[in-house]
JSON list of C-alpha atoms in Angstrom, two decimals:
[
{"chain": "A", "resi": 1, "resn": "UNK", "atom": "CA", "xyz": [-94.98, 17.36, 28.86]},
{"chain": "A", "resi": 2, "resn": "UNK", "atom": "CA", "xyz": [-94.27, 16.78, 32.38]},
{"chain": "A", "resi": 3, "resn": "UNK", "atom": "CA", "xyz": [-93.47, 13.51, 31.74]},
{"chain": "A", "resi": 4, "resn": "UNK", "atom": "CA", "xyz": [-90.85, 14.43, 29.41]},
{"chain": "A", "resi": 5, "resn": "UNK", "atom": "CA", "xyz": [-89.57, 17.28, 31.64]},
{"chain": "A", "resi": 6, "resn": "UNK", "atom": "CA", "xyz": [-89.32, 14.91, 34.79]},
{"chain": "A", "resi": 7, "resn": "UNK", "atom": "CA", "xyz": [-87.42, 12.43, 32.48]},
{"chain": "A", "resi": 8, "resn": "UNK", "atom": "CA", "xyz": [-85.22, 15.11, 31.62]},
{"chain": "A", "resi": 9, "resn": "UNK", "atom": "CA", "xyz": [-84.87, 16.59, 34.74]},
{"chain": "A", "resi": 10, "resn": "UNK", "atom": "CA", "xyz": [-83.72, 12.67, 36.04]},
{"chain": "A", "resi": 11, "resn": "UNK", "atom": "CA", "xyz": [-81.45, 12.20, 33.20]},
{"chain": "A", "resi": 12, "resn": "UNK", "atom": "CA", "xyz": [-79.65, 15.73, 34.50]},
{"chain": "A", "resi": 13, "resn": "UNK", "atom": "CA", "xyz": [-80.08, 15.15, 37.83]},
{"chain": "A", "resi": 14, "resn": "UNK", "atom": "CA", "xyz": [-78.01, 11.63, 37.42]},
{"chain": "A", "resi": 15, "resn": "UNK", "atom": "CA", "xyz": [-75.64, 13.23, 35.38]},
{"chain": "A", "resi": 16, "resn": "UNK", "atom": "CA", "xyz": [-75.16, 16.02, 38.21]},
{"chain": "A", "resi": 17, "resn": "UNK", "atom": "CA", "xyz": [-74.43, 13.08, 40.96]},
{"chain": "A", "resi": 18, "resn": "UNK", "atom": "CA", "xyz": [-71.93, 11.86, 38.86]},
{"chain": "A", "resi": 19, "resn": "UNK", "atom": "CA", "xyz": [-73.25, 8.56, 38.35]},
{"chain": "A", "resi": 20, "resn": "UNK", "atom": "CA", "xyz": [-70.87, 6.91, 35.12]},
{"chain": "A", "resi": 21, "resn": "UNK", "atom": "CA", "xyz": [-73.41, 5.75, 32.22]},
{"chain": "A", "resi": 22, "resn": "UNK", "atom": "CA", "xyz": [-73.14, 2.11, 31.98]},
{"chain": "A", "resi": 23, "resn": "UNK", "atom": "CA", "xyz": [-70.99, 1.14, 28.64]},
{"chain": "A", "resi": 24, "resn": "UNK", "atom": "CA", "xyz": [-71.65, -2.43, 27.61]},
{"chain": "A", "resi": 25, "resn": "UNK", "atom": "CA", "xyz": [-68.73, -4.94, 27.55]},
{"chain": "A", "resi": 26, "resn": "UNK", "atom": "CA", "xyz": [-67.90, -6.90, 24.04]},
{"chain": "A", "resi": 27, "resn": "UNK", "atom": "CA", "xyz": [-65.92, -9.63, 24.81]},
{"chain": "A", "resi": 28, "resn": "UNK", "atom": "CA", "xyz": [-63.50, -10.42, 21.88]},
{"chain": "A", "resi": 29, "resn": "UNK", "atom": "CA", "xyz": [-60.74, -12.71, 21.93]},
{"chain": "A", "resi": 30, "resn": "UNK", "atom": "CA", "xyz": [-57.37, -11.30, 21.19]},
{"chain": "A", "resi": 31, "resn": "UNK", "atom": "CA", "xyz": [-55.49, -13.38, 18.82]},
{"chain": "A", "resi": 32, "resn": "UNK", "atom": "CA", "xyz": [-52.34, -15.14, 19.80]},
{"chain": "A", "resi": 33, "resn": "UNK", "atom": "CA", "xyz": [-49.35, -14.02, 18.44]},
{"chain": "A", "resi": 34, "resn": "UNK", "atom": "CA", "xyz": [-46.94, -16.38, 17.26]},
{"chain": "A", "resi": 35, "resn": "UNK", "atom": "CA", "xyz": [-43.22, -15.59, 17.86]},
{"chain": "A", "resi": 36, "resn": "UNK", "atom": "CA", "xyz": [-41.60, -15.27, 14.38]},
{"chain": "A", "resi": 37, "resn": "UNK", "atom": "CA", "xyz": [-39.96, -18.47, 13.39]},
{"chain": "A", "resi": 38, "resn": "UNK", "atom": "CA", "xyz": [-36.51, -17.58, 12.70]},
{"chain": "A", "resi": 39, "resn": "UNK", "atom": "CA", "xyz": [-34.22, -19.88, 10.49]},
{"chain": "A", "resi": 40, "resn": "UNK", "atom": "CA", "xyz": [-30.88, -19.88, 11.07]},
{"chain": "A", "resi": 41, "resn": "UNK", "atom": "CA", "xyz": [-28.70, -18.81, 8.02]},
{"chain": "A", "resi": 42, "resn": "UNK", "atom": "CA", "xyz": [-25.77, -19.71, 6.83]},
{"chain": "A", "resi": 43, "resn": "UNK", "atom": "CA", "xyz": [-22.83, -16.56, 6.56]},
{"chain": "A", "resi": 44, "resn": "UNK", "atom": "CA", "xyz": [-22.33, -16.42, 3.18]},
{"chain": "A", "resi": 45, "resn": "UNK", "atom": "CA", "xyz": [-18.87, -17.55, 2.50]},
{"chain": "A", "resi": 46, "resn": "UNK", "atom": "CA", "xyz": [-16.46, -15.31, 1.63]},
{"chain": "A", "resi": 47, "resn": "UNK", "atom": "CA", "xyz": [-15.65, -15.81, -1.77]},
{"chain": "A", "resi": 48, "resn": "UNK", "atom": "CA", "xyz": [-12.18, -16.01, -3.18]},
{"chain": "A", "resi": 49, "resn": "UNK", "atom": "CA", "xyz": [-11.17, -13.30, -5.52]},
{"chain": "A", "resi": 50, "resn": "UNK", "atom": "CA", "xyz": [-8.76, -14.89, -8.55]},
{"chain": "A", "resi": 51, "resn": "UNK", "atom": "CA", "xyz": [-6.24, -12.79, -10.09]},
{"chain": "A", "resi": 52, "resn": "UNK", "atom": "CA", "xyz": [-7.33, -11.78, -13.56]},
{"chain": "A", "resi": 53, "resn": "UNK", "atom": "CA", "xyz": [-6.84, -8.93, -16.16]},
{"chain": "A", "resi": 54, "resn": "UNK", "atom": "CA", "xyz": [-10.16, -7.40, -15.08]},
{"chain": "A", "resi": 55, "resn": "UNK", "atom": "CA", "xyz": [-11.05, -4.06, -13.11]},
{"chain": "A", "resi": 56, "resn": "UNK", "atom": "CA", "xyz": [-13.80, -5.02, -10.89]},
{"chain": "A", "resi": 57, "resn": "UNK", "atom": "CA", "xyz": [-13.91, -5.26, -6.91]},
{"chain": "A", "resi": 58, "resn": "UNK", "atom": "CA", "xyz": [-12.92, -8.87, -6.29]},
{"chain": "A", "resi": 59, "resn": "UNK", "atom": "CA", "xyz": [-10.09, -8.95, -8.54]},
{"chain": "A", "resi": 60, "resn": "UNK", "atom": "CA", "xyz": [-8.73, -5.67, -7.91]},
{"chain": "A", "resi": 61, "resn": "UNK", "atom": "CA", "xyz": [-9.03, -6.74, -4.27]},
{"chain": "A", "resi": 62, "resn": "UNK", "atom": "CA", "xyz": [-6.90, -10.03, -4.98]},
{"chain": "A", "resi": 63, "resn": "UNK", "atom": "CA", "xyz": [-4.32, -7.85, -7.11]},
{"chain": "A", "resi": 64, "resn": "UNK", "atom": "CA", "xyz": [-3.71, -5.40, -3.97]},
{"chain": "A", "resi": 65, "resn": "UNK", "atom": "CA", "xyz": [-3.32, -8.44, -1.79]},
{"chain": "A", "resi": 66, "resn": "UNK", "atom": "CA", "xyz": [-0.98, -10.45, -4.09]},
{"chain": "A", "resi": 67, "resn": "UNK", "atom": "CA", "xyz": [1.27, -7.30, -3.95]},
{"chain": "A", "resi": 68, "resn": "UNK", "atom": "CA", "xyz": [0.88, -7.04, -0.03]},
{"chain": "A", "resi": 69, "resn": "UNK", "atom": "CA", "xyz": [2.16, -10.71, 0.31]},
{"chain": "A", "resi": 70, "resn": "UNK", "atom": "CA", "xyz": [5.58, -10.05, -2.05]},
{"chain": "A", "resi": 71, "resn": "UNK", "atom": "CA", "xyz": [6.52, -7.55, 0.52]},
{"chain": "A", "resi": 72, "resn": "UNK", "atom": "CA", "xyz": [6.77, -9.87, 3.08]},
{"chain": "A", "resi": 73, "resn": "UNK", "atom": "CA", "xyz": [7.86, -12.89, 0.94]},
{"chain": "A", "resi": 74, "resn": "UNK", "atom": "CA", "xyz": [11.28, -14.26, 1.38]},
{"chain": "A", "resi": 75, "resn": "UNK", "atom": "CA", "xyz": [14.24, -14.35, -1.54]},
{"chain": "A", "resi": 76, "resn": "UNK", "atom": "CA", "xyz": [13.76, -17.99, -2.11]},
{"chain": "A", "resi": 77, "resn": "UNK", "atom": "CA", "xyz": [9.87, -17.46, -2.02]},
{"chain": "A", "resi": 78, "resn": "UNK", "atom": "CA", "xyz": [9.19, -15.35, -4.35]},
{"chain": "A", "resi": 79, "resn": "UNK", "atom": "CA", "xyz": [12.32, -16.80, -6.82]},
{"chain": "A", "resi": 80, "resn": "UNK", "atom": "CA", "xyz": [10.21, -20.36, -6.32]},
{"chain": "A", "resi": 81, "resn": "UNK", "atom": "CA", "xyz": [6.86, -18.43, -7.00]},
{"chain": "A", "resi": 82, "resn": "UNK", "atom": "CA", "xyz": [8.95, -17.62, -10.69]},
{"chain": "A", "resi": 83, "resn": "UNK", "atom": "CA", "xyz": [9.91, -20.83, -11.75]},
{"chain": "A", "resi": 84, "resn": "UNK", "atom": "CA", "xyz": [6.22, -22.10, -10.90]},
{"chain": "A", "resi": 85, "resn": "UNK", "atom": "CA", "xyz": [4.59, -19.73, -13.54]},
{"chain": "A", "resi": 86, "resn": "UNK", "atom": "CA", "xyz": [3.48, -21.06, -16.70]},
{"chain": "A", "resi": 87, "resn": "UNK", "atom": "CA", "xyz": [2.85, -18.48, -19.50]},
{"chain": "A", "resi": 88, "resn": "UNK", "atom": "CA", "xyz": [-0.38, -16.50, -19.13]},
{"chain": "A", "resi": 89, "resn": "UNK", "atom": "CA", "xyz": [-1.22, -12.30, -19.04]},
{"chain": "A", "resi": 90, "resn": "UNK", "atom": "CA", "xyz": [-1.83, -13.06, -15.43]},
{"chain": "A", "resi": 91, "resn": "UNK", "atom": "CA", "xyz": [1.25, -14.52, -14.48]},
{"chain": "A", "resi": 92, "resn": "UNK", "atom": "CA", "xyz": [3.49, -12.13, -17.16]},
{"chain": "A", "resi": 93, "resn": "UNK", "atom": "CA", "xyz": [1.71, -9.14, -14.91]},
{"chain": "A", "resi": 94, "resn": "UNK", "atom": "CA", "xyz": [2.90, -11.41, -11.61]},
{"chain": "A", "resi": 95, "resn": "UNK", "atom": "CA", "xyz": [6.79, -11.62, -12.91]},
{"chain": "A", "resi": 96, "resn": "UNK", "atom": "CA", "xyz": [6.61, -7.89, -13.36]},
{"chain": "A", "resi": 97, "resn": "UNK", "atom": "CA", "xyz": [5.53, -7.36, -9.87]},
{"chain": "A", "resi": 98, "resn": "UNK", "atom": "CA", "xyz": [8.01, -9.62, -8.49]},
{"chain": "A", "resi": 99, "resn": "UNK", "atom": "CA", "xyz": [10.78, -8.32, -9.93]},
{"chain": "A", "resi": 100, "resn": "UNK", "atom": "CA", "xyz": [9.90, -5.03, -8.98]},
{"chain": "A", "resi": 101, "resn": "UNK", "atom": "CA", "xyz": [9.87, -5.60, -5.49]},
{"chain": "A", "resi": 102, "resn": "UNK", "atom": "CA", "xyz": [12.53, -3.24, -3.82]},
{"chain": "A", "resi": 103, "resn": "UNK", "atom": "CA", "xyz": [14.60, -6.39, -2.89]},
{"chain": "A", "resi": 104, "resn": "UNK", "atom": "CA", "xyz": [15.53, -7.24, -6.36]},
{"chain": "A", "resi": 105, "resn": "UNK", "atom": "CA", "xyz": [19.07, -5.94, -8.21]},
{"chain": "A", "resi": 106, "resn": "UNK", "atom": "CA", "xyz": [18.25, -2.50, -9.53]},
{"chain": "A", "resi": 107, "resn": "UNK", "atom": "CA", "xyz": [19.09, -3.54, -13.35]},
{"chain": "A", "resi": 108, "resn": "UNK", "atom": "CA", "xyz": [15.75, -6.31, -12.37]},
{"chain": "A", "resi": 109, "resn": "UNK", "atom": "CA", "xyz": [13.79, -3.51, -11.12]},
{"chain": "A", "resi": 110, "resn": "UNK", "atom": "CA", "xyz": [14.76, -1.37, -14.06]},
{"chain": "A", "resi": 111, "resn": "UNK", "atom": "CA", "xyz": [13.71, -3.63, -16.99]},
{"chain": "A", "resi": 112, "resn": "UNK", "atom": "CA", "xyz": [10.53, -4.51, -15.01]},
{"chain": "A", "resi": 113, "resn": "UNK", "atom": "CA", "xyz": [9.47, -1.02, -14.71]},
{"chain": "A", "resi": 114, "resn": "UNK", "atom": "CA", "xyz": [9.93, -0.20, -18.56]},
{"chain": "A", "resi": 115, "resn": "UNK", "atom": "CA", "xyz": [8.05, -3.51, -19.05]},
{"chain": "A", "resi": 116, "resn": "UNK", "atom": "CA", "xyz": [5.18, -2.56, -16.88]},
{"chain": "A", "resi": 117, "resn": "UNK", "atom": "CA", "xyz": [5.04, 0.75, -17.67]},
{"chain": "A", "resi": 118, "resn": "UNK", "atom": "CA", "xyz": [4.51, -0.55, -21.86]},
{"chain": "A", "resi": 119, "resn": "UNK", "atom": "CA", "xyz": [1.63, -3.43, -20.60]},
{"chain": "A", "resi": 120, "resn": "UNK", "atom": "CA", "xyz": [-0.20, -0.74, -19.09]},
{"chain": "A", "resi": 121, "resn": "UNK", "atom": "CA", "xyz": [-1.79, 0.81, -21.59]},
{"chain": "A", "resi": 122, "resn": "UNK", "atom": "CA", "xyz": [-2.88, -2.69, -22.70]},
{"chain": "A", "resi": 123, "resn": "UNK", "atom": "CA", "xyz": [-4.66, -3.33, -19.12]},
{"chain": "A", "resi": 124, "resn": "UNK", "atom": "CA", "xyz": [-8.60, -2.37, -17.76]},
{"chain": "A", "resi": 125, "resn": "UNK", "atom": "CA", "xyz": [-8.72, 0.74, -16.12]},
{"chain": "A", "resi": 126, "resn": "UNK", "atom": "CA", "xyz": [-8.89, -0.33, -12.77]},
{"chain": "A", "resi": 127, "resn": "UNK", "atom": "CA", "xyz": [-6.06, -2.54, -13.04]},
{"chain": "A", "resi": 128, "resn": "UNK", "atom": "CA", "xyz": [-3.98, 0.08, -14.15]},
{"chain": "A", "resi": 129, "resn": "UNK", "atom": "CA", "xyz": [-4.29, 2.48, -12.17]},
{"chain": "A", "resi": 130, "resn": "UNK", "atom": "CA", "xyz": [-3.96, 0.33, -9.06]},
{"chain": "A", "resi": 131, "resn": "UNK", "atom": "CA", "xyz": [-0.52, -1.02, -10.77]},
{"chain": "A", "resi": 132, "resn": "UNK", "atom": "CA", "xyz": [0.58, 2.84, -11.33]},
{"chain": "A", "resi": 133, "resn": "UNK", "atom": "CA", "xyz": [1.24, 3.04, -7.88]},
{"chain": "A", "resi": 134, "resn": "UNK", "atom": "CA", "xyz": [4.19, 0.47, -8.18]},
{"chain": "A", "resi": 135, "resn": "UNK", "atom": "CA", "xyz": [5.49, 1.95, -10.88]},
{"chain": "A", "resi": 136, "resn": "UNK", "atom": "CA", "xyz": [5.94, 5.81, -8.96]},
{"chain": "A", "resi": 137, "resn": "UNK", "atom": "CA", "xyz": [7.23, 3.93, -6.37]},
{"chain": "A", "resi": 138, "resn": "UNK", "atom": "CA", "xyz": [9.94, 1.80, -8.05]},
{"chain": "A", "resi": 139, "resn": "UNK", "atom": "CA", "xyz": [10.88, 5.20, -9.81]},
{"chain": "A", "resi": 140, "resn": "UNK", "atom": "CA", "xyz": [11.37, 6.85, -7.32]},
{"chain": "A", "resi": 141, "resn": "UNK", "atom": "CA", "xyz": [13.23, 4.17, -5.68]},
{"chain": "A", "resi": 142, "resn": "UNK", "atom": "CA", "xyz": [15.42, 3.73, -8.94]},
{"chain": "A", "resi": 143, "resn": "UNK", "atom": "CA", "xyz": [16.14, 7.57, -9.13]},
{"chain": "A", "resi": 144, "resn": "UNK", "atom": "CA", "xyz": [17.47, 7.85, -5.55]},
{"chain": "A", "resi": 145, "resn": "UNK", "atom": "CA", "xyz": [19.53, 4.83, -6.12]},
{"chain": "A", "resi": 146, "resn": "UNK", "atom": "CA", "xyz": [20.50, 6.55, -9.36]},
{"chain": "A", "resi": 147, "resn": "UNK", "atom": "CA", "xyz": [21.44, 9.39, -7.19]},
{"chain": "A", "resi": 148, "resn": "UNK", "atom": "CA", "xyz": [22.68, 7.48, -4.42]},
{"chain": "A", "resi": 149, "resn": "UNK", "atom": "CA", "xyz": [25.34, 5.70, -6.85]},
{"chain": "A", "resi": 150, "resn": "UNK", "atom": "CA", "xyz": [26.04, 8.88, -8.96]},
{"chain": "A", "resi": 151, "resn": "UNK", "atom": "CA", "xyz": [27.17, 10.60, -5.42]},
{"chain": "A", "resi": 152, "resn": "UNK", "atom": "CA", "xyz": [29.20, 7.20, -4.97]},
{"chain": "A", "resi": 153, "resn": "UNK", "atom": "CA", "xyz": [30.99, 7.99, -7.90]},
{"chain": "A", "resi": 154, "resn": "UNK", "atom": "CA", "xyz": [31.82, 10.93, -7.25]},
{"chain": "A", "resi": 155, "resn": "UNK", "atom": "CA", "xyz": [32.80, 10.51, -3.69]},
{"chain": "A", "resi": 156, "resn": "UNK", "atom": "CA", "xyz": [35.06, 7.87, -4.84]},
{"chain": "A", "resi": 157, "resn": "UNK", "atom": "CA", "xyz": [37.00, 9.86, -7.73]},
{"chain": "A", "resi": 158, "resn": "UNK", "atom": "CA", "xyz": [37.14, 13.01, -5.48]},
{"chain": "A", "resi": 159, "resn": "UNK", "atom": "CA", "xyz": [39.04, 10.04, -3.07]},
{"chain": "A", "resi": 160, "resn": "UNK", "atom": "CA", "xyz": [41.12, 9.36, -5.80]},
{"chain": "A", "resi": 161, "resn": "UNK", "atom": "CA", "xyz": [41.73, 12.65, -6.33]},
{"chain": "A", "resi": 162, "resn": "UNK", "atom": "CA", "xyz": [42.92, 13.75, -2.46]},
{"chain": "A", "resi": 163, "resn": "UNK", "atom": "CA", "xyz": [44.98, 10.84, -2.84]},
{"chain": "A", "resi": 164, "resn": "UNK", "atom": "CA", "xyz": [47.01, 12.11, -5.87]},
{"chain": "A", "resi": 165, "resn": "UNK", "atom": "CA", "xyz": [47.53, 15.21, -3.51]},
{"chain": "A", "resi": 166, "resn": "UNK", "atom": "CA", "xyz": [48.61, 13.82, -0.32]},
{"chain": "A", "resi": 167, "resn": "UNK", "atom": "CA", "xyz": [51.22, 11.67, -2.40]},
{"chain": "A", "resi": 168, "resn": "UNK", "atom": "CA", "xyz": [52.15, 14.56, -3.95]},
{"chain": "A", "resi": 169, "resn": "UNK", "atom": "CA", "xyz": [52.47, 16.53, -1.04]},
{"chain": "A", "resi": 170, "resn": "UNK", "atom": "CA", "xyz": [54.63, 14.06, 0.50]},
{"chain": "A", "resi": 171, "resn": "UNK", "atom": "CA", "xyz": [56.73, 13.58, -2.83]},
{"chain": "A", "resi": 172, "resn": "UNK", "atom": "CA", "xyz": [57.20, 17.82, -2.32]},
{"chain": "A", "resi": 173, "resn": "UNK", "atom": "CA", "xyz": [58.08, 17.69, 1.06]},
{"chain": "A", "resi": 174, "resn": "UNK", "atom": "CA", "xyz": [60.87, 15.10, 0.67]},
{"chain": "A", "resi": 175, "resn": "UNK", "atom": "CA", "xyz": [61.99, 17.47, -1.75]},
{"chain": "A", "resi": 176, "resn": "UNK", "atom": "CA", "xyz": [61.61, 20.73, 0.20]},
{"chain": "A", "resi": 177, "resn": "UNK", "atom": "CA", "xyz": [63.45, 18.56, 2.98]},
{"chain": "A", "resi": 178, "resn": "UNK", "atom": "CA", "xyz": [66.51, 17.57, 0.50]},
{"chain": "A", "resi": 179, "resn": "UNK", "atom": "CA", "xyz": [66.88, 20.65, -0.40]},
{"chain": "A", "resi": 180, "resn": "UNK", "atom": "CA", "xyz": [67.17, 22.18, 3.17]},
{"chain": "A", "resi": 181, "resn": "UNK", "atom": "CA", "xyz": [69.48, 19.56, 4.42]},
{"chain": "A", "resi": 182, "resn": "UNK", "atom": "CA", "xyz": [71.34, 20.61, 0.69]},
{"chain": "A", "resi": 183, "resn": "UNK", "atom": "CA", "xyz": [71.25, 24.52, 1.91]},
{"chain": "A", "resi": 184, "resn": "UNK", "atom": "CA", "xyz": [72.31, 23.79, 5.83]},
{"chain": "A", "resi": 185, "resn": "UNK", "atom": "CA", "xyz": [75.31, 22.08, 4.14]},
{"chain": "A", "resi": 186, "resn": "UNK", "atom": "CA", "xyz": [76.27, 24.37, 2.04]},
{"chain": "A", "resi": 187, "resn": "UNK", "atom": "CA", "xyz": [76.03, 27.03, 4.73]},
{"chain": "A", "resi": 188, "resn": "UNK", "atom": "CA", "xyz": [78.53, 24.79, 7.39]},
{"chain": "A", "resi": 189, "resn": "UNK", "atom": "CA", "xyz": [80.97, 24.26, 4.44]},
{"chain": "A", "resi": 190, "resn": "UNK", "atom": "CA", "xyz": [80.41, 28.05, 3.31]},
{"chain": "A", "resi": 191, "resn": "UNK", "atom": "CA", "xyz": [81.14, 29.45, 7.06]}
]
C-alpha cells in the first residue's frame, strides 16, 4: 500500500509542478490538394428570337423589338419593308403595325386599327395583349386628330362666318355714309 500511495503521491506531486504529460506525436501526411481544374466555357450565344404567332418569351421579345425599330424607321424604310413581304400571318400582323405607325395618313392608321383590332381575337394571349397597347395608342391618337380636325372645321366656318360680317358691315357703312352725305345735302339746299 505504500507503494501505491508513493506512486500516487508522485503522480500528484508532478501534476502540482506543472510538468505537461507527454502526448505522443502521429505523423500523418496531409493530402495535397489539387487546385480545381477549371474549363473555360463558352457564353452561350444569345439566341435570336423570330417573329411568330406565338406567346412565349423569345417571340414576344422579338415582337416588342420589331415595333421599337418602326419608330425610328424612315418613310422609305418601312414603305420598302412593305413591298418585301410575301403573304404569311406573320407578315399580315407586320403590315398592320406599319401602317399604324403615327407617321402614316390617318385614313392608313384608321383601316389598320379596325383590322388589328378584328385579328386579335384570332391571336395567343400573349401576343395580344402586347399588340393592345398599339391599338389604345393609335386610338387615342386617331380621336385627338378627330378632334383636332373637327375644331379645324369649325374654326374655319366660324372664319367664314366673320367674314360674311365684316363685308357686311362695310356694305352698311357705305350705306350709312350715302345716306349722310344724302341728309347734309339736303340740309345745305333746305337752309
Amino acid at each position: 500500500m505504500k507503494v501505491w500511495l508513493s506512486l500516487g503521491l508522485c503522480l500528484v506531486l508532478t501534476a502540482c509542478q506543472g510538468v505537461k504529460p507527454v502526448t505522443p506525436v502521429v505523423n500523418k501526411t496531409i493530402p495535397k490538394v489539387e487546385p480545381a481544374q477549371t474549363q473555360l466555357v463558352e457564353a452561350p450565344k444569345p439566341v435570336k428570337a423570330e417573329l411568330a404567332i406565338a406567346d412565349d418569351a423569345l417571340t414576344l421579345q422579338a415582337w416588342r423589338d420589331f415595333r421599337a425599330q418602326l419608330l425610328l424607321m424612315p418613310v422609305a424604310e418601312r414603305d420598302l419593308l412593305l413591298r418585301s413581304f410575301k403573304t404569311s400571318p406573320v407578315t399580315t400582323l407586320q403590315t398592320l403595325l406599319i401602317k399604324l405607325h403615327p407617321d402614316s395618313p390617318y385614313a392608313v392608321r384608321f383601316a389598320a386599327q379596325t383590322q388589328l383590332n378584328d385579328k386579335l381575337t384570332t391571336l395567343p394571349k400573349g401576343l395580344a395583349d402586347l399588340l393592345r397597347w398599339d391599338l389604345a395608342y393609335n386610338q387615342k391618337l386617331l380621336e385627338s386628330e378627330s378632334a383636332v380636325t373637327a375644331l379645324s372645321r369649325l374654326n374655319a366656318q366660324q372664319q367664314e362666318q366673320l367674314d360674311k360680317l365684316r363685308k357686311q358691315s362695310k356694305d352698311l357703312q357705305k350705306k350709312i355714309d350715302a345716306l349722310t352725305q344724302i341728309e347734309a345735302k339736303l340740309n345745305q339746299t333746305g337752309n
